[in-house]
Amino acid sequence: MNHARTQGFALVLALSLVALLALVIATYSIVTVNNARSSASSSNSSSGFYAAEAVLNARAEEIRQKFKGFQTPTGSSPASADACADGNKGSGDLECRNVTIEGRTVTSYVTKGAETSLPIPAGEDFAGLIAQETPFTVYGDAKNTKGNSEAIANLTFRSRLVPLFQFAVFFDKDVEFDNTATLDLAGPVHSNGNIFLDSGTGGGTNLTVRGQVTSSFDIWRGVKQTVNNCKGVVNIADAGNTLRTVSCDGGNRKKITGTDLNPFQGKLKDNMGVLEVPTTATLQPRKDAEYWQKADARIILKKGGSLLGLGSLPILGDTWSVLFAKGDGSTITMTGSNCLAAFSVSNSFRDNREAGYWDTVSSARSNRIMLDVDTRLMLACLHDNRTKIGREATKDLTSPPAFTLDEESDGGLVLYFTVDDSPGTTLVNGLLRTTLGTGSDGIAQTSPGQANNYAIRLKNGASLTSTNALHPKPVGITFISDQAMFIQGNFNSAQYIADGWIPSAVISDSVNVLSSAWDSASTCQLIAGSRLYYMNTASNLSNKAGGPINFNGQDWYYYFNAAQGQIVSGDAKSQSPLFCRNTANTTVRTAILAGTSTTGGEERKLYNDSSSGFVRSGGVHNMMRFHEDWGSNDYANRAQATYTYRGSLVSLSQPQHAVGRFVVGGPGHYQPPRRDWSFEEYFKQAENLPPLTPRFVYLKQDNFTRNFGQ
């Protein structure tokens, strides 16, 4: 009986253990399955997030690309409630879009906030500059094949457009401060290449920069050309505006990096990465190029063809006419005495820098073929023909239908000048032809660009207003050409807005400056040894002291008497030696964007070549090309003239059409002026920037949020 009870108890215990074991096994199976499901869900959620993240970044990059040049995102966002459902897709750049990534469908859309102009905050790069800032949020939802959300994420960022003309110097290439003598700049400086800092030889030579100096790559103390030529004094202001010296390595070129930068407290920075800027393609006369498309007036110097313009002039066997055109290439017939007087064509200016190339290639091109523009008469001409010019679809059609001098869209007037030397009988099959040649069908526009001897010369521009005081005053003007441009005389020279200063810019392949004395009579005189002589091409005058010396195939003789000095004026000076080209104080107040040559020809490359034939750029201070004896070095015993410049210097490339080597000094090139240069303080206010000021764009991310497993 007791034995039977024991067996019964054992049986109950065994059955209980079996039941417990079954429960454990069942529980383990459930946990294992749930863990597997959880792991798979987590993996899927992570994959979903990465897919959503990729799409968000791609949409943000699309927005950035839109802002490059002059485009802006367009369209509308879907309503936030039930976004991207049927009937709520939005439109344009902000619309809902679906992208499939590894079997997942990622739906995204963009919302855009209000655009504001504000200073970049202290402590950030480019602090204090005015940026046009627009906030955006990109939303992304990654769904699996069953239509269930695996991850929802959003990216909030701000697009900042920073005007290039808020920099004292901005180069999309190497910046070379090379033998600057004394130069004091108050604005920021940036290079998308390397920066070279050197003030050169001479007593008291100083280069001072009082704004932030930034480089996308390296900063060097010394010159690009040679290792052992680091001279002068270079000072850069720190964050507290205390000047700090940038030192050489003895007399050798030195890379400034690492701890060398610490004393400048963020005002001297290297290796910042390349900033995105417009390309020179935006400057070309193409139907889809921004400046051509958005210009208020397009003035073309046309060779040959059957088109009739404002008079014509035979040059070298060809007839040239001045035409006005619309963006599509159709021409406008301009009338009136102001138009006829505003434009002329000349072939009497010898550009001695470029002639060094043309004399050996094609001497017939050693003189420039120039479209000469009386700036004030041109503005009167435009006003007289305002109904003919009209307003194209590229402008603000809510404004009055006629062209006006006080045009406000894009910040003011945009005036485009170019040359068409193609055989095309119309601008459509000539200048605006679809495929550019390599030179056989004209050298003004080729692919790739090549040297030519064409130029636009702006005269009578001290005041950028019409000759008729009753005509409206422009709120700003940008003069642009894909060819070389010359500024002759004072230009927009008023110091204050109240006195007539307006925002202006000159944008071209290269920029040249002629003094306010260019058209005035000049006596040819020269110092030889310690004695002053008066020079004349005549060999038979009394009191001859010697000679001849030869310039450009012409003999010149020395005389003692001032009355025997030859008198020249205007473009005849360019055909005469430098000792015939006197100057006068000249003021130019405008932003300049132009091509600049590069030492050695290659960006970001260091050289060690002191030979006389080595190609030099001339440095930032020679970006504006001179052609006269401004009085330095006592070359002709003239009082030193001052060139006063207020503006911003921007270069996006080397010139396409100007290939002459930089040379300073006699007998035919130039002697430098006394430079009184500074950044134009008015450009610090957005409303005072020139029309269509080019900009660089960057995105500043605010936050990135994600929500797994929806």
mmCIF file of C-alpha atoms in Angstrom, residues 85-358:
data_model
loop_
_atom_site.group_PDB
_atom_site.id
_atom_site.type_symbol
_atom_site.label_atom_id
_atom_site.label_comp_id
_atom_site.label_asym_id
_atom_site.label_seq_id
_atom_site.Cartn_x
_atom_site.Cartn_y
_atom_site.Cartn_z
ATOM 1 C CA ALA A 85 -1.945 61.818 -50.916
ATOM 2 C CA ASP A 86 -3.788 61.991 -54.207
ATOM 3 C CA GLY A 87 -4.667 65.605 -54.963
ATOM 4 C CA ASN A 88 -2.071 66.888 -52.470
ATOM 5 C CA LYS A 89 1.241 66.437 -54.262
ATOM 6 C CA GLY A 90 2.574 69.997 -54.446
ATOM 7 C CA SER A 91 4.482 71.157 -57.539
ATOM 8 C CA GLY A 92 7.869 72.068 -59.005
ATOM 9 C CA ASP A 93 11.000 71.764 -56.894
ATOM 10 C CA LEU A 94 8.969 71.314 -53.677
ATOM 11 C CA GLU A 95 6.607 68.582 -54.884
ATOM 12 C CA CYS A 96 6.186 65.022 -53.607
ATOM 13 C CA ARG A 97 8.443 62.500 -55.274
ATOM 14 C CA ASN A 98 8.839 58.748 -54.971
ATOM 15 C CA VAL A 99 12.195 56.981 -55.207
ATOM 16 C CA THR A 100 12.753 53.221 -54.928
ATOM 17 C CA ILE A 101 15.832 52.114 -52.984
ATOM 18 C CA GLU A 102 16.430 48.386 -52.445
ATOM 19 C CA GLY A 103 12.762 47.571 -52.681
ATOM 20 C CA ARG A 104 11.646 50.435 -50.442
ATOM 21 C CA THR A 105 9.650 53.389 -51.676
ATOM 22 C CA VAL A 106 10.793 56.681 -50.173
ATOM 23 C CA THR A 107 8.336 59.559 -50.520
ATOM 24 C CA SER A 108 9.775 63.052 -50.010
ATOM 25 C CA TYR A 109 8.702 66.674 -50.286
ATOM 26 C CA VAL A 110 10.129 70.100 -49.379
ATOM 27 C CA THR A 111 8.764 73.103 -47.488
ATOM 28 C CA LYS A 112 10.255 76.569 -47.883
ATOM 29 C CA GLY A 113 10.343 79.355 -45.310
ATOM 30 C CA ALA A 114 10.519 83.105 -45.838
ATOM 31 C CA GLU A 115 13.699 84.559 -47.379
ATOM 32 C CA THR A 116 15.517 87.086 -45.213
ATOM 33 C CA SER A 117 18.682 89.152 -45.505
ATOM 34 C CA LEU A 118 20.759 89.016 -42.364
ATOM 35 C CA PRO A 119 24.365 89.258 -41.253
ATOM 36 C CA ILE A 120 26.182 85.968 -40.761
ATOM 37 C CA PRO A 121 26.558 85.593 -36.974
ATOM 38 C CA ALA A 122 29.830 86.189 -35.153
ATOM 39 C CA GLY A 123 31.902 83.067 -34.697
ATOM 40 C CA GLU A 124 30.902 81.599 -38.060
ATOM 41 C CA ASP A 125 32.946 81.763 -41.250
ATOM 42 C CA PHE A 126 32.376 85.007 -43.150
ATOM 43 C CA ALA A 127 30.844 86.613 -40.054
ATOM 44 C CA GLY A 128 29.358 90.037 -40.693
ATOM 45 C CA LEU A 129 28.677 89.530 -44.397
ATOM 46 C CA ILE A 130 25.071 89.907 -45.467
ATOM 47 C CA ALA A 131 23.560 86.636 -46.704
ATOM 48 C CA GLN A 132 20.202 85.947 -48.308
ATOM 49 C CA GLU A 133 18.997 83.093 -46.124
ATOM 50 C CA THR A 134 16.105 80.768 -46.893
ATOM 51 C CA PRO A 135 15.081 77.925 -44.528
ATOM 52 C CA PHE A 136 13.992 74.601 -46.006
ATOM 53 C CA THR A 137 12.757 71.333 -44.510
ATOM 54 C CA VAL A 138 12.852 68.085 -46.455
ATOM 55 C CA TYR A 139 10.507 65.315 -45.277
ATOM 56 C CA GLY A 140 11.058 61.645 -46.120
ATOM 57 C CA ASP A 141 8.970 58.516 -45.434
ATOM 58 C CA ALA A 142 10.435 55.079 -46.282
ATOM 59 C CA LYS A 143 7.785 52.343 -46.786
ATOM 60 C CA ASN A 144 8.335 48.615 -47.222
ATOM 61 C CA THR A 145 6.760 46.448 -49.911
ATOM 62 C CA LYS A 146 3.585 46.113 -47.810
ATOM 63 C CA GLY A 147 3.178 49.893 -47.674
ATOM 64 C CA ASN A 148 4.131 50.184 -44.006
ATOM 65 C CA SER A 149 6.399 53.017 -42.859
ATOM 66 C CA GLU A 150 9.799 51.804 -41.654
ATOM 67 C CA ALA A 151 11.313 55.218 -40.971
ATOM 68 C CA ILE A 152 10.209 58.848 -41.131
ATOM 69 C CA ALA A 153 12.905 61.534 -41.131
ATOM 70 C CA ASN A 154 13.251 65.236 -41.830
ATOM 71 C CA LEU A 155 16.208 67.489 -42.544
ATOM 72 C CA THR A 156 16.093 71.204 -41.786
ATOM 73 C CA PHE A 157 18.709 73.442 -43.355
ATOM 74 C CA ARG A 158 19.271 77.010 -44.467
ATOM 75 C CA SER A 159 20.495 78.001 -47.900
ATOM 76 C CA ARG A 160 22.805 81.003 -47.739
ATOM 77 C CA LEU A 161 23.658 83.103 -50.759
ATOM 78 C CA VAL A 162 26.651 85.353 -50.088
ATOM 79 C CA PRO A 163 27.380 88.143 -52.600
ATOM 80 C CA LEU A 164 30.948 88.027 -53.942
ATOM 81 C CA PHE A 165 31.121 91.831 -54.059
ATOM 82 C CA GLN A 166 31.070 91.900 -50.239
ATOM 83 C CA PHE A 167 34.682 90.739 -50.374
ATOM 84 C CA ALA A 168 37.544 93.130 -50.942
ATOM 85 C CA VAL A 169 39.094 90.292 -52.971
ATOM 86 C CA PHE A 170 37.486 86.993 -54.016
ATOM 87 C CA PHE A 171 39.281 84.699 -56.481
ATOM 88 C CA ASP A 172 38.105 81.315 -57.732
ATOM 89 C CA LYS A 173 41.818 80.644 -58.249
ATOM 90 C CA ASP A 174 45.121 81.556 -56.611
ATOM 91 C CA VAL A 175 45.309 84.983 -54.957
ATOM 92 C CA GLU A 176 48.746 86.567 -55.339
ATOM 93 C CA PHE A 177 49.710 89.639 -53.356
ATOM 94 C CA ASP A 178 53.055 89.990 -55.103
ATOM 95 C CA ASN A 179 55.295 93.051 -54.652
ATOM 96 C CA THR A 180 52.333 95.190 -53.603
ATOM 97 C CA ALA A 181 54.394 98.051 -52.139
ATOM 98 C CA THR A 182 52.077 99.753 -49.597
ATOM 99 C CA LEU A 183 48.533 98.429 -49.814
ATOM 100 C CA ASP A 184 45.873 98.561 -47.089
ATOM 101 C CA LEU A 185 42.647 96.579 -47.608
ATOM 102 C CA ALA A 186 39.728 96.835 -45.189
ATOM 103 C CA GLY A 187 37.518 93.988 -46.442
ATOM 104 C CA PRO A 188 37.629 90.185 -46.379
ATOM 105 C CA VAL A 189 39.796 88.183 -48.798
ATOM 106 C CA HIS A 190 39.103 84.651 -50.061
ATOM 107 C CA SER A 191 40.783 82.290 -52.506
ATOM 108 C CA ASN A 192 39.400 79.036 -53.850
ATOM 109 C CA GLY A 193 43.042 78.156 -54.484
ATOM 110 C CA ASN A 194 46.188 79.150 -52.591
ATOM 111 C CA ILE A 195 46.982 82.588 -51.151
ATOM 112 C CA PHE A 196 50.436 84.171 -51.464
ATOM 113 C CA LEU A 197 51.242 87.166 -49.238
ATOM 114 C CA ASP A 198 54.194 89.428 -50.037
ATOM 115 C CA SER A 199 54.676 93.199 -50.170
ATOM 116 C CA GLY A 200 57.996 93.240 -52.031
ATOM 117 C CA THR A 201 61.097 95.374 -51.866
ATOM 118 C CA GLY A 202 61.504 99.028 -51.041
ATOM 119 C CA GLY A 203 61.548 101.028 -47.858
ATOM 120 C CA GLY A 204 58.425 100.749 -45.736
ATOM 121 C CA THR A 205 56.530 98.409 -48.041
ATOM 122 C CA ASN A 206 53.528 97.016 -46.174
ATOM 123 C CA LEU A 207 50.599 94.807 -47.083
ATOM 124 C CA THR A 208 47.795 95.146 -44.526
ATOM 125 C CA VAL A 209 44.495 93.270 -44.572
ATOM 126 C CA ARG A 210 41.887 94.235 -41.980
ATOM 127 C CA GLY A 211 39.280 91.599 -42.878
ATOM 128 C CA GLN A 212 39.144 87.825 -42.589
ATOM 129 C CA VAL A 213 41.586 86.051 -44.932
ATOM 130 C CA THR A 214 40.459 82.564 -45.944
ATOM 131 C CA SER A 215 41.810 79.983 -48.362
ATOM 132 C CA SER A 216 40.278 76.792 -49.676
ATOM 133 C CA PHE A 217 43.764 75.293 -49.685
ATOM 134 C CA ASP A 218 47.116 76.708 -48.503
ATOM 135 C CA ILE A 219 48.374 80.095 -47.342
ATOM 136 C CA TRP A 220 51.966 81.048 -48.128
ATOM 137 C CA ARG A 221 54.094 83.948 -46.935
ATOM 138 C CA GLY A 222 56.154 84.857 -49.973
ATOM 139 C CA VAL A 223 55.636 84.732 -53.726
ATOM 140 C CA LYS A 224 54.503 81.928 -55.979
ATOM 141 C CA GLN A 225 57.372 82.302 -58.429
ATOM 142 C CA THR A 226 60.403 81.545 -56.245
ATOM 143 C CA VAL A 227 61.337 80.013 -52.892
ATOM 144 C CA ASN A 228 63.866 82.605 -51.738
ATOM 145 C CA ASN A 229 61.961 85.829 -52.377
ATOM 146 C CA CYS A 230 59.925 86.615 -49.262
ATOM 147 C CA LYS A 231 60.126 90.335 -48.522
ATOM 148 C CA GLY A 232 58.433 93.346 -47.012
ATOM 149 C CA VAL A 233 55.951 93.395 -44.128
ATOM 150 C CA VAL A 234 52.566 91.660 -44.106
ATOM 151 C CA ASN A 235 50.044 92.376 -41.344
ATOM 152 C CA ILE A 236 46.599 90.872 -40.825
ATOM 153 C CA ALA A 237 44.147 92.008 -38.170
ATOM 154 C CA ASP A 238 43.080 89.490 -35.517
ATOM 155 C CA ALA A 239 39.574 89.181 -34.063
ATOM 156 C CA GLY A 240 40.231 92.209 -31.863
ATOM 157 C CA ASN A 241 41.489 94.274 -34.849
ATOM 158 C CA THR A 242 45.075 94.171 -33.599
ATOM 159 C CA LEU A 243 47.518 93.842 -36.487
ATOM 160 C CA ARG A 244 49.568 90.634 -36.387
ATOM 161 C CA THR A 245 52.635 90.077 -38.539
ATOM 162 C CA VAL A 246 52.830 87.128 -40.937
ATOM 163 C CA SER A 247 56.518 86.210 -41.016
ATOM 164 C CA CYS A 248 58.753 84.636 -43.658
ATOM 165 C CA ASP A 249 61.102 81.727 -43.038
ATOM 166 C CA GLY A 250 64.115 83.973 -43.080
ATOM 167 C CA GLY A 251 63.993 85.224 -46.649
ATOM 168 C CA ASN A 252 62.252 82.083 -47.884
ATOM 169 C CA ARG A 253 58.673 81.245 -48.730
ATOM 170 C CA LYS A 254 56.810 79.754 -45.769
ATOM 171 C CA LYS A 255 53.568 77.812 -45.489
ATOM 172 C CA ILE A 256 51.345 79.356 -42.810
ATOM 173 C CA THR A 257 49.311 76.624 -41.120
ATOM 174 C CA GLY A 258 48.610 74.891 -37.803
ATOM 175 C CA THR A 259 49.808 76.875 -34.803
ATOM 176 C CA ASP A 260 50.980 79.706 -37.086
ATOM 177 C CA LEU A 261 47.304 80.616 -37.469
ATOM 178 C CA ASN A 262 46.455 80.776 -33.750
ATOM 179 C CA PRO A 263 47.451 84.416 -33.110
ATOM 180 C CA PHE A 264 44.921 85.570 -35.709
ATOM 181 C CA GLN A 265 41.959 84.154 -33.754
ATOM 182 C CA GLY A 266 40.085 82.827 -36.786
ATOM 183 C CA LYS A 267 40.816 85.783 -39.062
ATOM 184 C CA LEU A 268 43.400 83.777 -41.039
ATOM 185 C CA LYS A 269 42.138 80.319 -42.045
ATOM 186 C CA ASP A 270 43.368 77.678 -44.480
ATOM 187 C CA ASN A 271 41.927 74.487 -46.004
ATOM 188 C CA MET A 272 38.295 75.598 -45.801
ATOM 189 C CA GLY A 273 37.146 73.611 -48.820
ATOM 190 C CA VAL A 274 36.110 75.024 -52.177
ATOM 191 C CA LEU A 275 33.121 77.394 -52.286
ATOM 192 C CA GLU A 276 30.644 76.973 -55.133
ATOM 193 C CA VAL A 277 30.604 80.022 -57.421
ATOM 194 C CA PRO A 278 29.105 80.755 -60.851
ATOM 195 C CA THR A 279 31.240 79.689 -63.807
ATOM 196 C CA THR A 280 32.373 81.960 -66.616
ATOM 197 C CA ALA A 281 29.722 80.267 -68.772
ATOM 198 C CA THR A 282 27.185 82.581 -67.120
ATOM 199 C CA LEU A 283 29.006 85.538 -68.689
ATOM 200 C CA GLN A 284 28.859 84.373 -72.307
ATOM 201 C CA PRO A 285 26.424 85.633 -74.987
ATOM 202 C CA ARG A 286 24.301 82.489 -75.089
ATOM 203 C CA LYS A 287 20.519 82.309 -75.031
ATOM 204 C CA ASP A 288 20.559 80.256 -71.823
ATOM 205 C CA ALA A 289 23.287 82.234 -70.011
ATOM 206 C CA GLU A 290 22.110 84.317 -67.052
ATOM 207 C CA TYR A 291 23.581 87.724 -67.885
ATOM 208 C CA TRP A 292 22.630 87.657 -71.558
ATOM 209 C CA GLN A 293 19.160 86.400 -70.709
ATOM 210 C CA LYS A 294 18.510 88.950 -67.947
ATOM 211 C CA ALA A 295 20.111 91.984 -69.606
ATOM 212 C CA ASP A 296 17.932 95.077 -70.091
ATOM 213 C CA ALA A 297 19.842 96.049 -73.227
ATOM 214 C CA ARG A 298 22.288 94.147 -75.451
ATOM 215 C CA ILE A 299 24.680 96.147 -77.611
ATOM 216 C CA ILE A 300 26.660 94.278 -80.267
ATOM 217 C CA LEU A 301 29.525 95.400 -82.485
ATOM 218 C CA LYS A 302 28.764 93.372 -85.619
ATOM 219 C CA LYS A 303 31.193 92.677 -88.438
ATOM 220 C CA GLY A 304 29.790 92.606 -91.974
ATOM 221 C CA GLY A 305 26.433 90.975 -92.529
ATOM 222 C CA SER A 306 23.318 92.592 -93.914
ATOM 223 C CA LEU A 307 22.135 94.169 -90.675
ATOM 224 C CA LEU A 308 22.025 97.933 -90.407
ATOM 225 C CA GLY A 309 22.958 99.502 -87.107
ATOM 226 C CA LEU A 310 23.873 102.936 -85.779
ATOM 227 C CA GLY A 311 26.213 103.931 -88.579
ATOM 228 C CA SER A 312 29.190 101.890 -89.733
ATOM 229 C CA LEU A 313 32.960 102.160 -90.020
ATOM 230 C CA PRO A 314 35.333 100.375 -92.386
ATOM 231 C CA ILE A 315 38.235 98.788 -90.489
ATOM 232 C CA LEU A 316 40.857 96.619 -92.157
ATOM 233 C CA GLY A 317 38.584 96.123 -95.142
ATOM 234 C CA ASP A 318 35.541 95.183 -93.068
ATOM 235 C CA THR A 319 32.435 97.145 -92.165
ATOM 236 C CA TRP A 320 31.359 97.215 -88.513
ATOM 237 C CA SER A 321 27.954 98.269 -87.208
ATOM 238 C CA VAL A 322 26.455 98.808 -83.759
ATOM 239 C CA LEU A 323 23.307 96.761 -83.128
ATOM 240 C CA PHE A 324 20.780 96.441 -80.315
ATOM 241 C CA ALA A 325 19.244 93.022 -79.751
ATOM 242 C CA LYS A 326 16.667 91.132 -77.735
ATOM 243 C CA GLY A 327 17.506 87.921 -75.932
ATOM 244 C CA ASP A 328 16.398 85.783 -78.878
ATOM 245 C CA GLY A 329 18.742 87.602 -81.259
ATOM 246 C CA SER A 330 16.159 89.735 -83.028
ATOM 247 C CA THR A 331 17.326 93.318 -83.499
ATOM 248 C CA ILE A 332 15.861 96.617 -82.346
ATOM 249 C CA THR A 333 16.021 99.718 -84.549
ATOM 250 C CA MET A 334 17.244 102.540 -82.332
ATOM 251 C CA THR A 335 16.865 106.158 -83.426
ATOM 252 C CA GLY A 336 17.788 109.648 -82.312
ATOM 253 C CA SER A 337 20.825 111.905 -82.086
ATOM 254 C CA ASN A 338 21.818 110.574 -78.661
ATOM 255 C CA CYS A 339 22.174 107.059 -80.062
ATOM 256 C CA LEU A 340 24.230 108.209 -83.033
ATOM 257 C CA ALA A 341 26.574 110.193 -80.769
ATOM 258 C CA ALA A 342 26.873 107.566 -78.030
ATOM 259 C CA PHE A 343 28.652 104.863 -80.047
ATOM 260 C CA SER A 344 31.658 104.767 -82.328
ATOM 261 C CA VAL A 345 34.213 102.230 -83.491
ATOM 262 C CA SER A 346 37.980 102.747 -83.347
ATOM 263 C CA ASN A 347 41.105 100.880 -84.357
ATOM 264 C CA SER A 348 43.772 103.323 -83.175
ATOM 265 C CA PHE A 349 44.611 101.973 -79.703
ATOM 266 C CA ARG A 350 47.736 99.822 -79.435
ATOM 267 C CA ASP A 351 47.492 97.596 -76.360
ATOM 268 C CA ASN A 352 51.228 97.184 -75.834
ATOM 269 C CA ARG A 353 50.789 94.242 -73.450
ATOM 270 C CA GLU A 354 48.670 92.265 -75.913
ATOM 271 C CA ALA A 355 50.639 93.557 -78.912
ATOM 272 C CA GLY A 356 53.602 91.599 -77.596
ATOM 273 C CA TYR A 357 51.619 88.545 -78.666
ATOM 274 C CA TRP A 358 49.996 89.895 -81.824
#
